[in-house]
Amino acid sequence: MIDLLNKHLNVELFAAYQYLAISAYCHSINMNGAAKWMQLQSQEELMHAMKFYNFINDREGRIVLEPIKQPKTEFSSLLEAFEAALGHERHVTSEIHNLVAEALERKDHATHTFLQWFVTEQLEEEATVVEIVQSLKLVGDNGHGLLMIDRELGSRSAATAG
Ligand code: FEO
């Protein structure tokens, strides 16, 4: 189980890297509110990674830091960037669900309990990004609409560690 938790630590670190890359893209197209949103999301992903790090330590497992692969850096629009984020979150959700299944199979109750927080978190994250994607689809290329969404995204504040 420790090996699988280490692999997931890497998935969360990659998520942080991917969101940071999307933030950089948003800056490059002057969507600074969206860039801030993505940066905050990147920080949340680091917090997720640290939850795995600390849990592995608590279980007296050895933490193994694998290379973090290169994130996607280029997008054709803000919509495509958020769709990429959604695709990635769905991937993370399925990885979490696989971990839950493994923990159940191994009767590893401590890990199973630890993962429940992530099951809920994934639900919330996906719902949030789906909402943003829908708004972006609604406004399309409308500059005024995009600016409104960008302003709204920029009002996000940092989450406290859950
Ligand atoms: Fe930590 Fe967004 O998954």
Short mmCIF file of N, CA, C and O and ligand atoms in Angstrom, two decimals, residues 12 15 19 41 45 48 89 92 122 125, ligand 1:
data_model
loop_
_atom_site.label_atom_id
_atom_site.label_comp_id
_atom_site.label_asym_id
_atom_site.label_seq_id
_atom_site.Cartn_x
_atom_site.Cartn_y
_atom_site.Cartn_z
N GLU A 12 -0.29 14.04 -7.05
CA GLU A 12 -0.69 15.33 -6.49
C GLU A 12 0.37 16.41 -6.77
O GLU A 12 0.04 17.56 -7.04
N ALA A 15 -0.13 17.46 -10.21
CA ALA A 15 -1.31 18.33 -10.31
C ALA A 15 -0.91 19.78 -9.97
O ALA A 15 -1.31 20.72 -10.66
N TYR A 19 -1.27 22.83 -12.63
CA TYR A 19 -2.02 24.07 -12.37
C TYR A 19 -1.12 25.30 -12.50
O TYR A 19 -1.56 26.35 -12.96
N GLN A 41 -5.00 27.07 -6.76
CA GLN A 41 -5.28 25.65 -6.91
C GLN A 41 -3.98 24.84 -6.84
O GLN A 41 -3.93 23.76 -6.24
N GLU A 45 -3.03 21.79 -4.29
CA GLU A 45 -2.51 20.48 -4.68
C GLU A 45 -1.26 20.13 -3.89
O GLU A 45 -1.05 18.96 -3.53
N HIS A 48 -2.41 18.83 -0.73
CA HIS A 48 -2.85 17.43 -0.88
C HIS A 48 -1.64 16.50 -0.86
O HIS A 48 -1.66 15.46 -0.22
N GLU A 89 -8.52 16.51 -13.16
CA GLU A 89 -9.21 16.20 -11.89
C GLU A 89 -9.96 14.87 -11.98
O GLU A 89 -10.01 14.12 -11.01
N VAL A 92 -7.51 12.22 -11.43
CA VAL A 92 -7.14 12.12 -10.01
C VAL A 92 -8.24 11.39 -9.24
O VAL A 92 -7.98 10.53 -8.41
N GLN A 122 -12.47 15.59 -4.04
CA GLN A 122 -12.54 15.42 -5.50
C GLN A 122 -13.92 15.79 -6.04
O GLN A 122 -14.05 16.41 -7.09
N GLU A 125 -14.05 19.56 -6.04
CA GLU A 125 -13.18 20.17 -7.06
C GLU A 125 -13.77 19.99 -8.45
O GLU A 125 -13.80 20.92 -9.25
FE1 FEO B 1 -5.55 17.02 -5.33
FE2 FEO B 1 -7.24 18.38 -7.40
O1 FEO B 1 -6.63 16.79 -6.73
#
